[in-house]
Tab-separated table of C-alpha atoms in Angstrom:
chain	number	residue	atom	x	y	z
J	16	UNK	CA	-41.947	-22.305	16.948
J	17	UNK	CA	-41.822	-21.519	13.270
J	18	UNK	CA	-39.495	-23.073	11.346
J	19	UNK	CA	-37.129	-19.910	9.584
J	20	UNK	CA	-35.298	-19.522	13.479
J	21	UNK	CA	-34.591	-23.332	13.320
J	22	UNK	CA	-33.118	-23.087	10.281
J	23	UNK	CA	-31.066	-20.245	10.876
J	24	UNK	CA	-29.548	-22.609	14.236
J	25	UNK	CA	-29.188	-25.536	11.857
J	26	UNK	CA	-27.059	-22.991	9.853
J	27	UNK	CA	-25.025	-21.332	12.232
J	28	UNK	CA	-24.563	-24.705	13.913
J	29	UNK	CA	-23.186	-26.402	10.946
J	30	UNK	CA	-21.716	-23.006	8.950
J	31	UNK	CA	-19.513	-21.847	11.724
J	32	UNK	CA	-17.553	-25.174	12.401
J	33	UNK	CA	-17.241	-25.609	8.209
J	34	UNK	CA	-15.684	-22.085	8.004
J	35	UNK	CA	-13.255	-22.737	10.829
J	36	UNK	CA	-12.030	-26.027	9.279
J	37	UNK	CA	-11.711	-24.485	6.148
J	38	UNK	CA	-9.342	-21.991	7.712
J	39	UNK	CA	-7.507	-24.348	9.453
J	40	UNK	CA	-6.949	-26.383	6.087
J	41	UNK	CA	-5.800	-23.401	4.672
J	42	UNK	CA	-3.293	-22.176	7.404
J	43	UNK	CA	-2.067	-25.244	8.886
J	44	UNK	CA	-2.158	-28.086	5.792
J	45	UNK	CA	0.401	-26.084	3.677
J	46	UNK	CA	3.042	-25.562	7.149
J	47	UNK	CA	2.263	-29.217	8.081
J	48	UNK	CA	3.456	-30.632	4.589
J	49	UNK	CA	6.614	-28.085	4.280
J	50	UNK	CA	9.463	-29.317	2.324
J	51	UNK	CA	11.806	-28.690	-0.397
J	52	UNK	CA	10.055	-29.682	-4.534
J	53	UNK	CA	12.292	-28.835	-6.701
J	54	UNK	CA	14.184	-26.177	-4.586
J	55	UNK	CA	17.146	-24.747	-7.357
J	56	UNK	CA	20.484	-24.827	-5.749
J	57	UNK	CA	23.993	-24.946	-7.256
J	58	UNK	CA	26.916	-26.990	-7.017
J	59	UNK	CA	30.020	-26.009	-8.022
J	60	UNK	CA	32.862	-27.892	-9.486
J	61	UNK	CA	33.071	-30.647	-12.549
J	62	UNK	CA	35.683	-33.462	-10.395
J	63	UNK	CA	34.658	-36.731	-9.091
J	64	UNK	CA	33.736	-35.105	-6.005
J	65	UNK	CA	30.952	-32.489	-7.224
J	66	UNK	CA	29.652	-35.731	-9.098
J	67	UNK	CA	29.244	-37.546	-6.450
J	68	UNK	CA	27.291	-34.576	-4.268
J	69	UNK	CA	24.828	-33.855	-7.511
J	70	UNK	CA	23.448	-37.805	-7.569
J	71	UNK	CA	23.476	-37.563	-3.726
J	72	UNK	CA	21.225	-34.193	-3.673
J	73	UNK	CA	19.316	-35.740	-6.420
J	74	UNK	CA	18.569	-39.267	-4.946
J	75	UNK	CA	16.264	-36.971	-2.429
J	76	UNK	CA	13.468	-38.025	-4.488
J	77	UNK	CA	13.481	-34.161	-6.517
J	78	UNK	CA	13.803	-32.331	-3.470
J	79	UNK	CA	16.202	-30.108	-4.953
J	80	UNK	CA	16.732	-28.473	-9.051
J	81	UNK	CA	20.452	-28.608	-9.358
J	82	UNK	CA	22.269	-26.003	-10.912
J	83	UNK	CA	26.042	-26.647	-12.177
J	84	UNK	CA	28.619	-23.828	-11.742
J	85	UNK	CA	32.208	-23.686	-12.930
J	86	UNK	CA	33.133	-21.330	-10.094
J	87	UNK	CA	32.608	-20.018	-6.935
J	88	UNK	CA	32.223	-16.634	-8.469
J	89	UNK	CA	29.755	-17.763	-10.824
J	90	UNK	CA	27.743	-19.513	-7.911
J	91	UNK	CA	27.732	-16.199	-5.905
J	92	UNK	CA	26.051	-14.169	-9.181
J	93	UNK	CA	23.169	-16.765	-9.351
J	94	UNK	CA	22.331	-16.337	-5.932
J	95	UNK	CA	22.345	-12.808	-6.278
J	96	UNK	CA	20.032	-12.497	-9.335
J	97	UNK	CA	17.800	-15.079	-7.484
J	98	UNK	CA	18.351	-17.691	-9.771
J	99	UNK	CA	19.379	-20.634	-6.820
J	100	UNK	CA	18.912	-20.126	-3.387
J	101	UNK	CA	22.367	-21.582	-2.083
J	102	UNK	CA	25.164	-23.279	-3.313
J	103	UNK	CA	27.349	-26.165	-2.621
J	104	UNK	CA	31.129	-25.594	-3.676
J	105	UNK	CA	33.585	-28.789	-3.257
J	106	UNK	CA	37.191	-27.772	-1.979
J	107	UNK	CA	40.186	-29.750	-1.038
J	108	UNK	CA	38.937	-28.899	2.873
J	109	UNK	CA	35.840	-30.511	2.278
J	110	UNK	CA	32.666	-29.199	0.962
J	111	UNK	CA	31.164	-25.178	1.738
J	112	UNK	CA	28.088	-23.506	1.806
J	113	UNK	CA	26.923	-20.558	-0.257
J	114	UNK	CA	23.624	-19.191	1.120
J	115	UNK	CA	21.375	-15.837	1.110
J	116	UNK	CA	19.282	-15.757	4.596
J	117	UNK	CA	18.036	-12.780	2.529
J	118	UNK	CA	16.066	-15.156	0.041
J	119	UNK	CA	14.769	-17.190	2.917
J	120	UNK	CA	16.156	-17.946	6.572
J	121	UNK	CA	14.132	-21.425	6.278
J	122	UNK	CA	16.094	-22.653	3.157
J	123	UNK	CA	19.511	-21.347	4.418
J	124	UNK	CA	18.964	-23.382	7.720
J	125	UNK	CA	17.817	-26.704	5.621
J	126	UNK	CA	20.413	-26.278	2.811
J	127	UNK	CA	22.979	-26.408	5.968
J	128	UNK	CA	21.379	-29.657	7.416
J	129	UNK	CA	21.186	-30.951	4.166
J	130	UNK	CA	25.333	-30.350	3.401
J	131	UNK	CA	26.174	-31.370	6.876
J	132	UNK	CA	24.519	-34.731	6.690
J	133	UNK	CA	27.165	-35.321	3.128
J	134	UNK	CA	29.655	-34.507	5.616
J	135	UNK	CA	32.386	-36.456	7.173
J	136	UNK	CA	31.470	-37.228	10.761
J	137	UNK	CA	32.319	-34.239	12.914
J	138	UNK	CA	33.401	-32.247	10.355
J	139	UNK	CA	32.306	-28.513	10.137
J	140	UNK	CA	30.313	-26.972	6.941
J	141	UNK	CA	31.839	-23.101	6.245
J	142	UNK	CA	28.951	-20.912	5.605
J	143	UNK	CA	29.350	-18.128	3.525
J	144	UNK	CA	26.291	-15.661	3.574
J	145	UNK	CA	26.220	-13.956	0.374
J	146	UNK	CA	22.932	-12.206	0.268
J	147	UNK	CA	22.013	-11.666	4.386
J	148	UNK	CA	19.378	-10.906	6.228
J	149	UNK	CA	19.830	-7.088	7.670
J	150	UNK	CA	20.823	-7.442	11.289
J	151	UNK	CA	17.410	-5.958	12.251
J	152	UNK	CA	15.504	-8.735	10.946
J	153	UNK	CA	17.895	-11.760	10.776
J	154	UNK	CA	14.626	-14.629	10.585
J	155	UNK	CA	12.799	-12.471	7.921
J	156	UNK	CA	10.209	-12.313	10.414
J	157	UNK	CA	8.858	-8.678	9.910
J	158	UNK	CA	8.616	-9.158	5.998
J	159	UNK	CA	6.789	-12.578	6.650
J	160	UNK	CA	4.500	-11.035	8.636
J	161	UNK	CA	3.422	-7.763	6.619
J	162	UNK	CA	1.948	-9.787	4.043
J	163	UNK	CA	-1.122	-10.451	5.960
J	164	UNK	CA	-1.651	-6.408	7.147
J	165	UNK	CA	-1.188	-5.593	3.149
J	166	UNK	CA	-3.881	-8.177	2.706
J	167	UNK	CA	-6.226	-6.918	5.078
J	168	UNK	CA	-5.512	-3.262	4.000
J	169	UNK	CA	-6.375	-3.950	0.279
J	170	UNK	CA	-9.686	-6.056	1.401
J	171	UNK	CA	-10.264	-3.009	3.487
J	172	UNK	CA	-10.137	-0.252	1.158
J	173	UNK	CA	-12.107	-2.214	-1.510
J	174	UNK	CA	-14.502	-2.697	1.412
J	175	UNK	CA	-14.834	0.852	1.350
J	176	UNK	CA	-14.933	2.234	-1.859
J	177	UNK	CA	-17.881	-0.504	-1.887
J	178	UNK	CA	-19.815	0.481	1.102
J	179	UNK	CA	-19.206	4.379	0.688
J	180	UNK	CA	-20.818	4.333	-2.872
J	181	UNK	CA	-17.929	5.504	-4.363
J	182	UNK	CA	-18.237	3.983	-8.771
J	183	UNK	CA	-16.083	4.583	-11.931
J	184	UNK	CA	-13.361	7.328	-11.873
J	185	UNK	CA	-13.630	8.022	-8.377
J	186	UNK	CA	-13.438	4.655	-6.941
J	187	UNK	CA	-10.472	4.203	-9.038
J	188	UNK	CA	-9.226	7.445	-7.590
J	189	UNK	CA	-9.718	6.215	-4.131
J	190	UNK	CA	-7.994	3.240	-4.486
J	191	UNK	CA	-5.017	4.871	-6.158
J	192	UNK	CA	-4.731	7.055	-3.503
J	193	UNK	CA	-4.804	5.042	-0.723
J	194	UNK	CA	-2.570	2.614	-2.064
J	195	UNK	CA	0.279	5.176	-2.650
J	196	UNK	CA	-0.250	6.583	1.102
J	197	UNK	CA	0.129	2.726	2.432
J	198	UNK	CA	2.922	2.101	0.240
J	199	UNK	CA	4.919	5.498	1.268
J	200	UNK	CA	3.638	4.335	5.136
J	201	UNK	CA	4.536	1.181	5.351
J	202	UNK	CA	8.128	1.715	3.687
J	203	UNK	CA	8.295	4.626	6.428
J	204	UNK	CA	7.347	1.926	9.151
J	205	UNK	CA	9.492	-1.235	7.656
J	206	UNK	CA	12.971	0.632	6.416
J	207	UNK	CA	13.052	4.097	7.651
J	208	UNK	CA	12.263	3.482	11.383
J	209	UNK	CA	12.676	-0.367	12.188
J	210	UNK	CA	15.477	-1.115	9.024
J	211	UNK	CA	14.588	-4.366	8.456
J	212	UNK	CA	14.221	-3.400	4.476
J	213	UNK	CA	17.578	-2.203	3.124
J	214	UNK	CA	16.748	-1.643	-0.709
J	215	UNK	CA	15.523	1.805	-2.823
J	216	UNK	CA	13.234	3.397	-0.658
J	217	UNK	CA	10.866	4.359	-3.473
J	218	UNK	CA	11.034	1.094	-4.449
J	219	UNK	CA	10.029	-0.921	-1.927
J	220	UNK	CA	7.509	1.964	-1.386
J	221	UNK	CA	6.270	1.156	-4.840
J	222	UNK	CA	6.048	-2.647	-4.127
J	223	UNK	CA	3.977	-2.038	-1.272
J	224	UNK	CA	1.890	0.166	-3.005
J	225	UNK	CA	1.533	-2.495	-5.973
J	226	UNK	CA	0.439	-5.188	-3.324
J	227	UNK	CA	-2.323	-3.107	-1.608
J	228	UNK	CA	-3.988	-1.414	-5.130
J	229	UNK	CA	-3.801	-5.662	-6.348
J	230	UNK	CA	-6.086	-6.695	-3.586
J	231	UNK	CA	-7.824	-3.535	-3.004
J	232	UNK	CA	-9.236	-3.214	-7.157
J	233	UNK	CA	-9.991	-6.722	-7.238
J	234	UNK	CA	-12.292	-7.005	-4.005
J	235	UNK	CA	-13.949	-2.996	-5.458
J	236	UNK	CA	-14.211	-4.614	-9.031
J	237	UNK	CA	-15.962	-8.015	-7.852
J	238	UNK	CA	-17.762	-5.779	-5.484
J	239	UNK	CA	-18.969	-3.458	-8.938
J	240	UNK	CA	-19.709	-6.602	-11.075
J	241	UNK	CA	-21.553	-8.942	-8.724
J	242	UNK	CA	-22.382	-6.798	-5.662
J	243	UNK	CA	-21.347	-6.792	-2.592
J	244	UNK	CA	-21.005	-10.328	-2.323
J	245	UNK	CA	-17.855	-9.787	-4.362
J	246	UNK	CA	-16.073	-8.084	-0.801
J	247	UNK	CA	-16.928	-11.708	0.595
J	248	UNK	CA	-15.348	-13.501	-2.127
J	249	UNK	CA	-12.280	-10.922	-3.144
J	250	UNK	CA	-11.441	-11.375	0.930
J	251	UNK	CA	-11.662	-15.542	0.873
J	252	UNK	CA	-9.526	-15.299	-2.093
J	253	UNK	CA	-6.851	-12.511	-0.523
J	254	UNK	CA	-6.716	-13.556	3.054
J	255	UNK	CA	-8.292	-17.464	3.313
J	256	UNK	CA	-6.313	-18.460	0.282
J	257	UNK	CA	-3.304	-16.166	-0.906
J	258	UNK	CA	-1.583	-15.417	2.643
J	259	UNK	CA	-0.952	-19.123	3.444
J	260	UNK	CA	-0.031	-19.962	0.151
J	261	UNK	CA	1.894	-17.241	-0.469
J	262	UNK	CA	5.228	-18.736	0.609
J	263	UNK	CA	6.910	-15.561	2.074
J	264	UNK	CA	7.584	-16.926	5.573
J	265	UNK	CA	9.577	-19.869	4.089
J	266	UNK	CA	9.530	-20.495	0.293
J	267	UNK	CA	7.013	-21.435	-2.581
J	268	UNK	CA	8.887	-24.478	-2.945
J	269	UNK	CA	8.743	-25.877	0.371
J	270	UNK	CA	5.036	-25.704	0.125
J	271	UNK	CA	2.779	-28.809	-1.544
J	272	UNK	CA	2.454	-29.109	-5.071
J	273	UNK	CA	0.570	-27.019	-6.643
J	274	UNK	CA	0.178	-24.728	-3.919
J	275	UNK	CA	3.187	-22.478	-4.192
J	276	UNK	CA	3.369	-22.068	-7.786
J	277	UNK	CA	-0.746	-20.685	-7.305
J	278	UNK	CA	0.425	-18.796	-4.500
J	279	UNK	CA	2.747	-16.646	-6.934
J	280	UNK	CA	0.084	-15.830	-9.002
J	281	UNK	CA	-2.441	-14.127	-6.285
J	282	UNK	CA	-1.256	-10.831	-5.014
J	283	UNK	CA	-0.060	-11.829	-1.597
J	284	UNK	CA	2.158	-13.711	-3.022
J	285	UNK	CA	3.595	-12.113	-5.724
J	286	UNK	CA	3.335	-8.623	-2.968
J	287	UNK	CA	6.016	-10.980	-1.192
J	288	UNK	CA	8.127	-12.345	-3.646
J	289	UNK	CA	8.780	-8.477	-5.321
J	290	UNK	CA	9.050	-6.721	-1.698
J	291	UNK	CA	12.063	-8.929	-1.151
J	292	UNK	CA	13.641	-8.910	-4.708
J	293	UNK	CA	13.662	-4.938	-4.022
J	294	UNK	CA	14.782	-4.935	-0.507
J	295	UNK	CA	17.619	-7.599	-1.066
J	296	UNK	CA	18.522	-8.460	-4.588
J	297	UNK	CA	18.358	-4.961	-6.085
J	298	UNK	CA	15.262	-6.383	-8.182
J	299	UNK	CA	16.370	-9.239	-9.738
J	300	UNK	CA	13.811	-12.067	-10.256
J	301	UNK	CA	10.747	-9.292	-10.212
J	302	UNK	CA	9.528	-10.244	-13.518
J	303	UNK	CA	6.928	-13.058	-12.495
J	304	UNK	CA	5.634	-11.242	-9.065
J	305	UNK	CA	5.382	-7.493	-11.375
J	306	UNK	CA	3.031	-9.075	-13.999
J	307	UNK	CA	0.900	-10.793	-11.991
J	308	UNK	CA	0.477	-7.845	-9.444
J	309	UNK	CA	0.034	-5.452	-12.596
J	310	UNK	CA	-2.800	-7.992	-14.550
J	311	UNK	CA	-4.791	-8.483	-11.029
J	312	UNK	CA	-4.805	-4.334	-10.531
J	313	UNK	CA	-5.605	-3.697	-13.999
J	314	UNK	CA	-8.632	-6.080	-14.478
J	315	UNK	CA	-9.659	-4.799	-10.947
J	316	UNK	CA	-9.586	-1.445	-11.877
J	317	UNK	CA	-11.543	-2.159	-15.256
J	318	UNK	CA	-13.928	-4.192	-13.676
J	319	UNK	CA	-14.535	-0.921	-11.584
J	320	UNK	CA	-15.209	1.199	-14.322
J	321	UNK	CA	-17.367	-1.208	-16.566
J	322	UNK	CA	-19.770	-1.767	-12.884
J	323	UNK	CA	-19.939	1.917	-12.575
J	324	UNK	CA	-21.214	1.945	-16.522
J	325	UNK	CA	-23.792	-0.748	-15.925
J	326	UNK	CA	-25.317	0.709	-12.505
J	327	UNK	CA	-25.617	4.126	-14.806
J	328	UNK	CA	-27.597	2.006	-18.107
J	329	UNK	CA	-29.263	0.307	-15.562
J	330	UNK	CA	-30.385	3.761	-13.706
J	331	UNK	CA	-31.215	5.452	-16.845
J	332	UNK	CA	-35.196	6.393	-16.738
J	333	UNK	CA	-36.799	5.331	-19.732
J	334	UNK	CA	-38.467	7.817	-21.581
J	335	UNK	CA	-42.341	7.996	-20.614
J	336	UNK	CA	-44.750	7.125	-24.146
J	337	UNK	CA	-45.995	10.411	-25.737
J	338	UNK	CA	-49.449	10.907	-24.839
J	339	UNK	CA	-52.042	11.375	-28.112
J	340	UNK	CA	-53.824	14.281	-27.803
J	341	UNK	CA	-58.095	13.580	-27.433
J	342	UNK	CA	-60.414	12.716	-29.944
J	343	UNK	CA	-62.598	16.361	-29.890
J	344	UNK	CA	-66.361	14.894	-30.206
């Protein structure tokens, strides 16, 4: 038996159980180690009492950024604009709970566990929901799980535009195109028929959009620049990497150090964190998920164009010497 098929078994053997574990790493580690890191929530008051709930909420070894608030009414704007994701106000009653299932139905639940433990025993936390989840969608379930499709879809039409030999303006035009159809598609799907998005229809339309032309020029311009090796690595980066870590089913900061602050920066992510500042918040807080969508589609798209202008140098005959004419005897 020659020795290239035993190699190839050696390689399957050992490649296929190394890919799996790396998948599992990426998918389960993050989930396994969820908890709050510096999750920014309010408290409102400036007595004895609001005192006392800060150092407690701090003690948590900096499970939680705390946020000071004069007011209730001041409180309710901050969660709003995104800036915490709950609040704590202190009344004569006892303490009371400003949340946004909206932001994420994960921190809402463990900011309530978290006030009712500071509780007297027995005693009942009020819950005010000032940003909710729409009724059609009250676990944020549908917009955790259209991340990974958006993924898939970008890898997909990069894939494409690849394979299909499409280079320069009209691979750019491709993924342009398709982007704007998934966007107007998926808003179709996600508000228009189920209603589990509630924002500015072009909007959220746009966000999708965004999210798919992000992963779509990124795997096309790797493809352009290093072949199409670069569709390998633009999809470990998209799918392996930025769906787990992008934080959308729970939050960035419940997720190990330093994974949800890289998570933000891939396009999954940031696809995640601007589809619900649209829906929900009436785009507050899109600054940091717009930029980083924007820079990973615009160096995608260039690194289209300056691949199609190489493969044309490259292709360019060179011109054939000039032939001197025969010495006549």
């Amino acid at each position: 038996m020659s020795a290239a098929p035993n190699r190839r078994l050696v390689a399957v053997v050992l490649l296929v159980p190394l890919v799996v574990t790396l998948v599992l790493w990426a998918f389960a580690w993050p989930a396994a180690r969820m908890a709050p890191r510096d999750l920014p929530v309010g408290v409102v008051g400036s007595g004895p009492a609001a005192d006392r709930l800060q150092d407690q909420l701090e003690a948590r070894d900096g499970a939680f950024e705390i946020h000071r608030y004069d007011s209730g009414a001041a409180a309710r704007t901050a969660i709003e604009h995104r800036t915490v994701y709950g609040a704590v106000a202190i009344t004569a009653r006892g303490p009371e709970l400003l949340t946004a299932s909206a932001a994420s139905p994960v921190v809402a639940q463990l900011l309530h566990d978290a006030v009712a433990a500071q509780a007297p025993d027995g005693a009942a936390v009020p819950v005010t929901d000032v940003v909710a989840a729409p009724a059609a969608d009250p676990r944020g379930s549908v917009l955790g799980s259209s991340i990974l499709p958006l993924a898939i879809a970008g890898v997909a039409t990069g894939a494409a535009v690849t394979l299909l030999g499409l280079r320069g303006g009209r691979a750019a035009t491709a993924l342009l195109g398709v982007a704007a159809l998934v966007g107007m598609v998926a808003t179709a799907l996600t508000d228009s028929w189920l209603g589990v998005l509630t924002g500015d229809w072009w909007t959220e339309a746009g966000a999708f959009g965004l999210t798919v032309l992000a992963i779509g020029a990124t795997v096309a311009g790797l493809a352009a620049l290093i072949g199409t090796a670069g569709i390998g690595l633009g999809s470990l980066v998209m799918v392996l990497v930025g769906n787990p870590f992008s934080g959308v089913t729970s939050a960035p900061e419940l997720l190990p150090r330093p994974v949800g602050a890289i998570g933000q920066w891939l396009p999954p992510g940031a696809g995640g964190s601007l589809l619900r500042s649209v829906a929900f918040f009436d785009g507050y807080a899109v600054s940091l998920p717009l930029l980083a969508l924007t820079l990973w589609a615009v160096l995608g798209l260039a690194a289209v164009l300056v691949g199609a202008r190489r493969r044309a140098r490259t292709a360019e005959p060179t011109a054939a010497p000039e032939r001197q004419p025969a010495l006549a005897d």
